[in-house]
């Protein structure tokens, strides 16, 4: 499992959207199934570097390594990555012909294999499942901590890969819901991070773009696959950029126009005020609707669409790549264009909800359970309607943006 590292806040401050750090004298009390191939743009490095520096200062000096040890380690890691890319290319282009993907060499759709993969992973994880112990780090045991979010992301990533490997069309709608949840987590995680840190530096932006796309870019080059075909990476990247711009613009308003807005500071445990959160969220709503709402076209294709903001921002340069990238980018982003808005909205109230939930009685929680159940029932009802449940999901794609995140509560 590849962990997206994030710091635990000091002194109980900050957003507490954090994760355990093993190997620093703390018990390794985290759950075992986390396949976070990338962090969605919400990890934190500044405090992590500070903590590493403190840990290094307090720890005894390690024995001196021979010269060039870091170079050897870097070369070994590069060799391992290159070997994996070679294996990916072989698996992509030299598997038995006739059935694509390779998981369907027996049947064109192999739902049994998808089920076997997911159940096998679930049973295997039970052998090394560990609880999140609040005494080791209370932040990691709080409601929807980074450890929990990474666990959620990991299971969905495995489900994505298994779905495409087996062409399991029977789980098309649940997989679409998982993609929507991934975009929701992008909005939620970035909202919590930016409203707690106000880190809108160029370093932060480029670092997160690299983290989200480096593996995808290398795989695309190795297998001659279009970047957009790794669609949940593209979705996370697009929504990270939108959130970065909207919340960054709002922070500038707070700095130069609304000087009464406090500056967020993780070390002091000071988050953005409600007014800043509201303005940032509204900016995201307006920008998202300007880009993806007009025009409404059959099958969400834009070949005959008039010029809109989307065309000027995306379509013109995407067409220069190829028509597949242009059309598929529109289809994928349109299917989940609202998901990050919902995630960012929950991030705005997350701190209050996180502190209220453990103390709430069953009577106070009951309405939450009722609303969550009702939303889930609506999503299932819509997905099972004859108009949307058939035709390989072609008709369902037109409503996924509105029901794809209803299962999350």
CSV table of C-alpha atoms in Angstrom, one decimal:
chain,number,residue,atom,x,y,z
A,1,UNK,CA,0.0,0.0,0.0
A,2,UNK,CA,1.3,3.4,-0.9
A,3,UNK,CA,0.4,6.0,1.7
A,4,UNK,CA,-0.2,9.7,1.0
A,5,UNK,CA,1.5,11.2,4.0
A,6,UNK,CA,-0.1,14.0,6.0
A,7,UNK,CA,0.8,15.6,9.3
A,8,UNK,CA,-0.9,15.3,12.6
A,9,UNK,CA,-1.7,18.7,14.0
A,10,UNK,CA,0.0,19.9,17.2
A,11,UNK,CA,-1.8,20.6,20.4
A,12,UNK,CA,-5.2,19.6,19.0
A,13,UNK,CA,-5.3,22.6,16.6
A,14,UNK,CA,-5.7,22.7,12.9
A,15,UNK,CA,-8.3,20.8,10.9
A,16,UNK,CA,-7.4,17.4,12.3
A,17,UNK,CA,-7.7,16.0,8.8
A,18,UNK,CA,-4.6,14.0,9.3
A,19,UNK,CA,-3.0,10.6,9.3
A,20,UNK,CA,-0.7,8.5,11.4
A,21,UNK,CA,3.0,8.7,11.2
A,22,UNK,CA,4.7,5.3,11.8
A,23,UNK,CA,8.3,4.9,12.7
A,24,UNK,CA,8.4,7.8,15.1
A,25,UNK,CA,8.0,6.0,18.4
A,26,UNK,CA,4.2,5.8,17.9
A,27,UNK,CA,2.3,2.5,17.6
A,28,UNK,CA,1.3,1.6,14.1
A,29,UNK,CA,-2.4,1.8,14.8
A,30,UNK,CA,-3.9,2.3,11.3
A,31,UNK,CA,-6.1,0.2,9.2
A,32,UNK,CA,-4.4,-2.0,6.7
A,33,UNK,CA,-6.1,-1.5,3.3
A,34,UNK,CA,-5.1,1.8,1.9
A,35,UNK,CA,-4.2,2.0,-1.8
A,36,UNK,CA,-3.9,5.7,-2.2
A,37,UNK,CA,-2.1,5.9,-5.5
A,38,UNK,CA,-2.2,9.7,-5.3
A,39,UNK,CA,-3.6,12.1,-2.7
A,40,UNK,CA,-6.1,14.2,-4.7
A,41,UNK,CA,-4.3,17.4,-3.9
A,42,UNK,CA,-5.0,17.7,-0.2
A,43,UNK,CA,-1.9,16.4,1.5
A,44,UNK,CA,0.3,18.6,3.5
A,45,UNK,CA,4.1,18.9,3.4
A,46,UNK,CA,5.1,22.0,5.3
A,47,UNK,CA,4.3,20.7,8.7
A,48,UNK,CA,5.5,17.3,7.8
A,49,UNK,CA,8.9,18.8,7.0
A,50,UNK,CA,8.9,20.6,10.3
A,51,UNK,CA,8.0,17.4,12.2
A,52,UNK,CA,10.7,15.5,10.4
A,53,UNK,CA,13.2,18.2,11.4
A,54,UNK,CA,12.2,18.0,15.0
A,55,UNK,CA,12.3,14.2,15.0
A,56,UNK,CA,15.7,14.3,13.4
A,57,UNK,CA,17.0,16.7,16.0
A,58,UNK,CA,15.7,14.6,18.9
A,59,UNK,CA,16.7,11.2,17.6
A,60,UNK,CA,20.3,10.0,18.1
A,61,UNK,CA,22.6,10.5,15.1
A,62,UNK,CA,22.4,7.4,12.8
A,63,UNK,CA,25.6,5.7,11.7
A,64,UNK,CA,27.1,7.4,8.7
A,65,UNK,CA,26.4,5.8,5.4
A,66,UNK,CA,28.9,5.4,2.7
A,67,UNK,CA,29.2,8.1,0.0
A,68,UNK,CA,26.7,7.7,-2.8
A,69,UNK,CA,24.1,5.7,-0.9
A,70,UNK,CA,21.4,8.1,-1.8
A,71,UNK,CA,22.4,7.9,-5.5
A,72,UNK,CA,22.3,4.1,-5.4
A,73,UNK,CA,18.8,4.2,-3.7
A,74,UNK,CA,17.5,6.6,-6.3
A,75,UNK,CA,18.9,4.5,-9.2
A,76,UNK,CA,17.3,1.4,-7.6
A,77,UNK,CA,13.9,3.1,-7.3
A,78,UNK,CA,14.2,4.3,-10.9
A,79,UNK,CA,15.0,0.8,-12.1
A,80,UNK,CA,12.0,-0.6,-10.2
A,81,UNK,CA,9.7,2.0,-11.7
A,82,UNK,CA,11.0,1.3,-15.2
A,83,UNK,CA,10.5,-2.4,-14.7
A,84,UNK,CA,6.9,-1.8,-13.6
A,85,UNK,CA,6.3,0.3,-16.7
A,86,UNK,CA,7.7,-2.4,-19.0
A,87,UNK,CA,5.4,-4.9,-17.4
A,88,UNK,CA,2.5,-2.5,-17.8
A,89,UNK,CA,3.3,-2.2,-21.5
A,90,UNK,CA,3.6,-6.0,-22.0
A,91,UNK,CA,0.3,-6.5,-20.2
A,92,UNK,CA,-1.4,-3.8,-22.3
A,93,UNK,CA,-0.2,-4.8,-25.7
A,94,UNK,CA,0.8,-8.5,-25.6
A,95,UNK,CA,-2.0,-10.2,-23.8
A,96,UNK,CA,-4.1,-12.8,-25.7
A,97,UNK,CA,-5.9,-11.2,-28.5
A,98,UNK,CA,-9.7,-11.4,-29.1
A,99,UNK,CA,-10.9,-10.1,-25.8
A,100,UNK,CA,-10.0,-6.7,-24.3
A,101,UNK,CA,-9.3,-6.2,-21.5
A,102,UNK,CA,-7.2,-9.2,-20.5
A,103,UNK,CA,-9.5,-10.1,-17.6
A,104,UNK,CA,-12.2,-11.1,-20.1
A,105,UNK,CA,-10.2,-13.7,-22.1
A,106,UNK,CA,-13.0,-16.2,-21.3
A,107,UNK,CA,-16.1,-14.0,-21.4
A,108,UNK,CA,-16.7,-10.5,-22.7
A,109,UNK,CA,-18.0,-9.5,-19.3
A,110,UNK,CA,-16.6,-11.2,-16.2
A,111,UNK,CA,-18.6,-10.0,-13.2
A,112,UNK,CA,-17.6,-13.2,-11.3
A,113,UNK,CA,-13.9,-12.3,-11.6
A,114,UNK,CA,-14.6,-8.7,-10.3
A,115,UNK,CA,-16.5,-10.2,-7.3
A,116,UNK,CA,-13.7,-12.6,-6.6
A,117,UNK,CA,-11.1,-9.9,-6.7
A,118,UNK,CA,-13.0,-7.6,-4.2
A,119,UNK,CA,-13.9,-10.5,-1.9
A,120,UNK,CA,-10.4,-11.8,-1.9
A,121,UNK,CA,-9.0,-8.4,-1.0
A,122,UNK,CA,-11.6,-8.1,1.8
A,123,UNK,CA,-10.7,-11.4,3.3
A,124,UNK,CA,-6.9,-10.8,2.9
A,125,UNK,CA,-7.2,-7.5,4.7
A,126,UNK,CA,-8.7,-9.1,7.7
A,127,UNK,CA,-5.4,-10.8,8.5
A,128,UNK,CA,-3.7,-7.5,9.2
A,129,UNK,CA,-6.6,-5.2,10.1
A,130,UNK,CA,-5.7,-2.8,13.0
A,131,UNK,CA,-7.8,-0.3,14.8
A,132,UNK,CA,-7.3,3.5,14.8
A,133,UNK,CA,-6.3,4.0,18.4
A,134,UNK,CA,-7.2,7.5,19.7
A,135,UNK,CA,-4.6,7.4,22.4
A,136,UNK,CA,-1.8,7.3,19.8
A,137,UNK,CA,-3.1,10.2,17.8
A,138,UNK,CA,-6.6,11.6,18.5
A,139,UNK,CA,-6.6,13.4,15.2
A,140,UNK,CA,-6.4,10.2,13.2
A,141,UNK,CA,-9.3,8.7,15.0
A,142,UNK,CA,-11.7,11.7,14.5
A,143,UNK,CA,-14.6,11.6,12.1
A,144,UNK,CA,-13.4,11.2,8.5
A,145,UNK,CA,-9.7,11.7,9.2
A,146,UNK,CA,-7.1,11.4,6.5
A,147,UNK,CA,-6.5,7.7,7.5
A,148,UNK,CA,-10.2,7.0,6.9
A,149,UNK,CA,-10.4,9.0,3.7
A,150,UNK,CA,-7.3,7.2,2.3
A,151,UNK,CA,-8.9,3.9,3.2
A,152,UNK,CA,-12.0,4.9,1.3
A,153,UNK,CA,-10.0,6.0,-1.7
A,154,UNK,CA,-8.0,2.8,-1.7
A,155,UNK,CA,-11.0,0.5,-1.9
A,156,UNK,CA,-12.5,2.6,-4.7
A,157,UNK,CA,-9.3,2.6,-6.7
A,158,UNK,CA,-9.2,-1.2,-6.5
A,159,UNK,CA,-12.8,-1.4,-7.6
A,160,UNK,CA,-12.0,0.9,-10.6
A,161,UNK,CA,-9.1,-1.2,-11.8
A,162,UNK,CA,-11.0,-4.5,-11.3
A,163,UNK,CA,-14.0,-3.1,-13.1
A,164,UNK,CA,-12.0,-2.1,-16.2
A,165,UNK,CA,-10.0,-5.3,-16.1
A,166,UNK,CA,-13.0,-7.5,-16.1
A,167,UNK,CA,-15.4,-5.3,-18.0
A,168,UNK,CA,-18.0,-5.9,-15.3
A,169,UNK,CA,-20.9,-3.9,-16.7
A,170,UNK,CA,-23.2,-5.2,-14.0
A,171,UNK,CA,-21.5,-2.8,-11.5
A,172,UNK,CA,-21.4,0.2,-13.9
A,173,UNK,CA,-23.6,2.4,-11.7
A,174,UNK,CA,-21.8,1.7,-8.4
A,175,UNK,CA,-18.5,2.4,-10.1
A,176,UNK,CA,-19.8,5.7,-11.3
A,177,UNK,CA,-20.8,6.5,-7.8
A,178,UNK,CA,-17.3,5.7,-6.6
A,179,UNK,CA,-15.9,8.0,-9.2
A,180,UNK,CA,-18.2,10.7,-8.0
A,181,UNK,CA,-17.1,10.0,-4.4
A,182,UNK,CA,-13.5,10.4,-5.5
A,183,UNK,CA,-14.3,13.9,-6.9
A,184,UNK,CA,-16.3,14.6,-3.7
A,185,UNK,CA,-13.2,13.8,-1.6
A,186,UNK,CA,-11.1,16.1,-3.8
A,187,UNK,CA,-13.5,19.0,-2.9
A,188,UNK,CA,-13.7,18.0,0.8
A,189,UNK,CA,-9.9,17.4,1.3
A,190,UNK,CA,-8.8,20.5,-0.5
A,191,UNK,CA,-11.4,22.6,1.3
A,192,UNK,CA,-10.3,21.4,4.7
A,193,UNK,CA,-6.6,21.9,3.8
A,194,UNK,CA,-6.8,25.4,2.2
A,195,UNK,CA,-9.2,26.8,4.8
A,196,UNK,CA,-6.8,25.6,7.5
A,197,UNK,CA,-3.5,26.6,6.0
A,198,UNK,CA,-4.1,29.3,3.3
A,199,UNK,CA,-1.2,27.8,1.4
A,200,UNK,CA,-1.8,29.0,-2.2
A,201,UNK,CA,1.9,29.1,-3.2
A,202,UNK,CA,3.2,28.1,-6.7
A,203,UNK,CA,5.2,25.4,-5.0
A,204,UNK,CA,2.1,23.9,-3.5
A,205,UNK,CA,0.2,24.0,-6.8
A,206,UNK,CA,3.0,22.4,-8.9
A,207,UNK,CA,3.8,19.9,-6.2
A,208,UNK,CA,0.2,18.6,-6.2
A,209,UNK,CA,-0.2,18.6,-10.0
A,210,UNK,CA,3.0,16.5,-10.1
A,211,UNK,CA,1.8,14.1,-7.4
A,212,UNK,CA,-1.5,13.5,-9.0
A,213,UNK,CA,-0.2,13.0,-12.5
A,214,UNK,CA,3.3,11.6,-12.5
A,215,UNK,CA,2.3,7.9,-12.5
A,216,UNK,CA,-0.5,8.5,-14.9
A,217,UNK,CA,1.8,10.4,-17.3
A,218,UNK,CA,4.5,7.7,-17.3
A,219,UNK,CA,1.9,5.0,-17.9
A,220,UNK,CA,0.4,7.0,-20.7
A,221,UNK,CA,3.8,7.3,-22.4
A,222,UNK,CA,4.6,3.6,-21.8
A,223,UNK,CA,1.4,2.2,-23.1
A,224,UNK,CA,0.5,4.9,-25.7
A,225,UNK,CA,-2.7,5.6,-23.8
A,226,UNK,CA,-4.4,9.0,-23.7
A,227,UNK,CA,-4.1,10.9,-20.4
A,228,UNK,CA,-7.9,11.4,-20.3
A,229,UNK,CA,-8.4,7.6,-20.3
A,230,UNK,CA,-7.1,7.6,-16.7
A,231,UNK,CA,-10.2,9.6,-16.1
A,232,UNK,CA,-10.3,9.8,-12.3
A,233,UNK,CA,-6.8,11.3,-12.3
A,234,UNK,CA,-8.0,13.9,-14.8
A,235,UNK,CA,-11.1,14.6,-12.7
A,236,UNK,CA,-9.1,15.1,-9.5
A,237,UNK,CA,-6.7,17.4,-11.4
A,238,UNK,CA,-9.4,19.6,-12.9
A,239,UNK,CA,-11.3,20.0,-9.7
A,240,UNK,CA,-8.1,20.6,-7.7
A,241,UNK,CA,-7.3,23.5,-10.1
A,242,UNK,CA,-10.8,24.9,-9.8
A,243,UNK,CA,-10.8,24.8,-6.0
A,244,UNK,CA,-7.2,26.3,-5.9
A,245,UNK,CA,-8.3,29.2,-8.0
A,246,UNK,CA,-11.6,29.9,-6.3
A,247,UNK,CA,-10.3,29.6,-2.7
A,248,UNK,CA,-7.1,31.4,-3.6
A,249,UNK,CA,-9.1,34.3,-5.1
A,250,UNK,CA,-11.2,34.4,-1.9
A,251,UNK,CA,-8.1,34.6,0.3
A,252,UNK,CA,-6.9,37.5,-1.8
A,253,UNK,CA,-10.2,39.3,-1.1
A,254,UNK,CA,-9.7,38.6,2.6
A,255,UNK,CA,-6.2,40.0,2.5
A,256,UNK,CA,-6.8,43.2,0.5
A,257,UNK,CA,-10.5,43.9,0.7
A,258,UNK,CA,-12.1,42.3,3.7
A,259,UNK,CA,-9.3,42.8,6.1
A,260,UNK,CA,-11.5,41.7,9.0
A,261,UNK,CA,-11.3,38.1,7.8
A,262,UNK,CA,-8.7,36.2,9.9
A,263,UNK,CA,-5.8,34.6,8.1
A,264,UNK,CA,-6.0,30.8,8.5
A,265,UNK,CA,-3.0,29.3,10.4
A,266,UNK,CA,-2.7,25.5,11.1
A,267,UNK,CA,-0.2,25.9,13.8
A,268,UNK,CA,-2.5,28.3,15.7
A,269,UNK,CA,-5.5,26.1,15.0
A,270,UNK,CA,-7.2,29.1,13.2
A,271,UNK,CA,-9.4,28.3,10.2
A,272,UNK,CA,-11.0,30.6,7.7
A,273,UNK,CA,-14.1,32.4,8.8
A,274,UNK,CA,-17.6,31.4,7.7
A,275,UNK,CA,-17.8,34.4,5.3
A,276,UNK,CA,-14.6,33.4,3.5
A,277,UNK,CA,-15.8,29.8,3.2
A,278,UNK,CA,-19.2,30.9,1.8
A,279,UNK,CA,-17.6,33.2,-0.8
A,280,UNK,CA,-15.1,30.6,-1.9
A,281,UNK,CA,-17.9,28.0,-2.2
A,282,UNK,CA,-20.1,30.3,-4.2
A,283,UNK,CA,-17.2,31.2,-6.5
A,284,UNK,CA,-16.7,27.5,-7.2
A,285,UNK,CA,-20.5,27.1,-7.9
A,286,UNK,CA,-20.5,30.0,-10.3
A,287,UNK,CA,-17.3,28.9,-12.2
A,288,UNK,CA,-18.5,25.3,-12.4
A,289,UNK,CA,-21.9,26.3,-13.8
A,290,UNK,CA,-20.3,28.7,-16.3
A,291,UNK,CA,-18.1,25.9,-17.6
A,292,UNK,CA,-20.4,22.9,-17.7
A,293,UNK,CA,-24.1,23.8,-17.5
A,294,UNK,CA,-24.6,25.3,-21.0
A,295,UNK,CA,-25.5,23.9,-23.5
A,296,UNK,CA,-27.6,20.8,-22.9
A,297,UNK,CA,-26.7,18.4,-25.7
A,298,UNK,CA,-27.8,14.9,-26.5
A,299,UNK,CA,-25.3,12.3,-25.3
A,300,UNK,CA,-23.2,15.2,-23.9
A,301,UNK,CA,-21.3,15.7,-27.1
A,302,UNK,CA,-20.2,19.1,-28.1
A,303,UNK,CA,-19.5,18.8,-31.9
A,304,UNK,CA,-22.2,21.2,-32.8
A,305,UNK,CA,-22.2,23.4,-29.6
A,306,UNK,CA,-21.9,27.1,-29.8
A,307,UNK,CA,-19.0,28.9,-28.2
A,308,UNK,CA,-19.2,28.8,-24.4
A,309,UNK,CA,-16.7,29.5,-21.6
A,310,UNK,CA,-15.9,25.8,-21.7
A,311,UNK,CA,-14.8,26.1,-25.3
A,312,UNK,CA,-12.4,28.9,-24.6
A,313,UNK,CA,-11.0,27.2,-21.5
A,314,UNK,CA,-10.8,23.6,-22.6
A,315,UNK,CA,-12.2,22.7,-26.0
A,316,UNK,CA,-10.0,24.6,-28.3
A,317,UNK,CA,-6.7,23.2,-27.1
A,318,UNK,CA,-8.1,19.7,-26.4
A,319,UNK,CA,-9.2,19.5,-30.1
A,320,UNK,CA,-5.6,20.2,-31.1
A,321,UNK,CA,-4.6,17.0,-29.3
A,322,UNK,CA,-7.3,14.9,-30.9
A,323,UNK,CA,-11.1,14.6,-31.0
A,324,UNK,CA,-11.2,11.6,-28.7
A,325,UNK,CA,-9.5,13.6,-25.9
A,326,UNK,CA,-11.8,16.6,-26.5
A,327,UNK,CA,-15.0,14.6,-26.5
A,328,UNK,CA,-14.1,12.2,-23.7
A,329,UNK,CA,-12.9,15.0,-21.5
A,330,UNK,CA,-16.2,16.7,-21.8
A,331,UNK,CA,-18.2,13.5,-21.2
A,332,UNK,CA,-16.2,12.6,-18.1
A,333,UNK,CA,-16.0,16.1,-16.5
A,334,UNK,CA,-19.7,16.7,-17.2
A,335,UNK,CA,-20.7,13.5,-15.5
A,336,UNK,CA,-19.2,14.7,-12.2
A,337,UNK,CA,-19.1,18.5,-12.5
A,338,UNK,CA,-21.1,19.0,-9.3
A,339,UNK,CA,-19.4,16.4,-7.0
A,340,UNK,CA,-16.6,18.7,-5.8
A,341,UNK,CA,-19.1,21.4,-4.9
A,342,UNK,CA,-20.8,19.0,-2.5
A,343,UNK,CA,-17.5,17.9,-1.0
A,344,UNK,CA,-16.4,21.6,-0.5
A,345,UNK,CA,-19.8,22.4,1.1
A,346,UNK,CA,-19.2,19.6,3.7
A,347,UNK,CA,-15.7,20.8,4.2
A,348,UNK,CA,-17.1,24.2,5.2
A,349,UNK,CA,-19.1,22.7,8.1
A,350,UNK,CA,-16.7,19.8,8.8
A,351,UNK,CA,-15.0,21.2,11.9
A,352,UNK,CA,-18.3,21.8,13.7
A,353,UNK,CA,-19.8,18.4,12.5
A,354,UNK,CA,-16.6,16.5,13.5
A,355,UNK,CA,-16.8,17.9,17.1
A,356,UNK,CA,-20.5,17.5,17.4
A,357,UNK,CA,-21.0,14.0,16.1
A,358,UNK,CA,-19.2,12.0,18.9
A,359,UNK,CA,-21.1,13.9,21.6
A,360,UNK,CA,-24.5,13.7,19.9
A,361,UNK,CA,-27.2,11.4,21.3
A,362,UNK,CA,-29.0,8.8,19.3
A,363,UNK,CA,-32.1,11.1,19.2
A,364,UNK,CA,-30.0,13.9,17.6
A,365,UNK,CA,-28.3,11.5,15.2
A,366,UNK,CA,-31.6,9.9,14.1
A,367,UNK,CA,-32.6,12.7,11.6
A,368,UNK,CA,-29.1,12.4,10.0
A,369,UNK,CA,-29.6,8.7,9.6
A,370,UNK,CA,-33.1,9.3,8.1
A,371,UNK,CA,-31.9,11.9,5.6
A,372,UNK,CA,-28.9,9.7,4.6
A,373,UNK,CA,-31.2,6.7,4.0
A,374,UNK,CA,-33.6,8.8,2.0
A,375,UNK,CA,-30.9,10.2,-0.2
A,376,UNK,CA,-29.5,6.7,-0.8
A,377,UNK,CA,-33.0,5.4,-1.6
A,378,UNK,CA,-33.4,8.2,-4.2
A,379,UNK,CA,-30.1,7.4,-5.9
A,380,UNK,CA,-31.0,3.7,-6.1
A,381,UNK,CA,-34.5,4.4,-7.4
A,382,UNK,CA,-33.2,6.7,-10.2
A,383,UNK,CA,-30.5,4.2,-11.1
A,384,UNK,CA,-33.0,1.4,-11.3
A,385,UNK,CA,-35.5,3.3,-13.5
A,386,UNK,CA,-35.9,1.6,-16.9
A,387,UNK,CA,-34.8,4.8,-18.6
A,388,UNK,CA,-31.4,4.7,-17.0
A,389,UNK,CA,-30.6,1.1,-16.0
A,390,UNK,CA,-30.1,-0.2,-19.5
A,391,UNK,CA,-28.2,0.7,-22.7
A,392,UNK,CA,-24.8,0.2,-21.0
A,393,UNK,CA,-25.3,3.3,-18.9
A,394,UNK,CA,-25.5,5.7,-21.8
A,395,UNK,CA,-28.7,7.3,-20.6
A,396,UNK,CA,-27.6,7.1,-16.9
A,397,UNK,CA,-24.6,9.4,-17.7
A,398,UNK,CA,-27.0,12.3,-18.1
A,399,UNK,CA,-28.2,12.1,-14.5
A,400,UNK,CA,-25.1,10.9,-12.7
A,401,UNK,CA,-24.0,14.5,-11.8
A,402,UNK,CA,-27.2,14.9,-9.8
A,403,UNK,CA,-27.4,11.5,-8.0
A,404,UNK,CA,-23.8,10.2,-8.0
A,405,UNK,CA,-23.0,11.6,-4.6
A,406,UNK,CA,-26.3,11.0,-2.8
A,407,UNK,CA,-25.0,7.7,-1.4
A,408,UNK,CA,-22.1,9.4,0.4
A,409,UNK,CA,-24.0,10.5,3.6
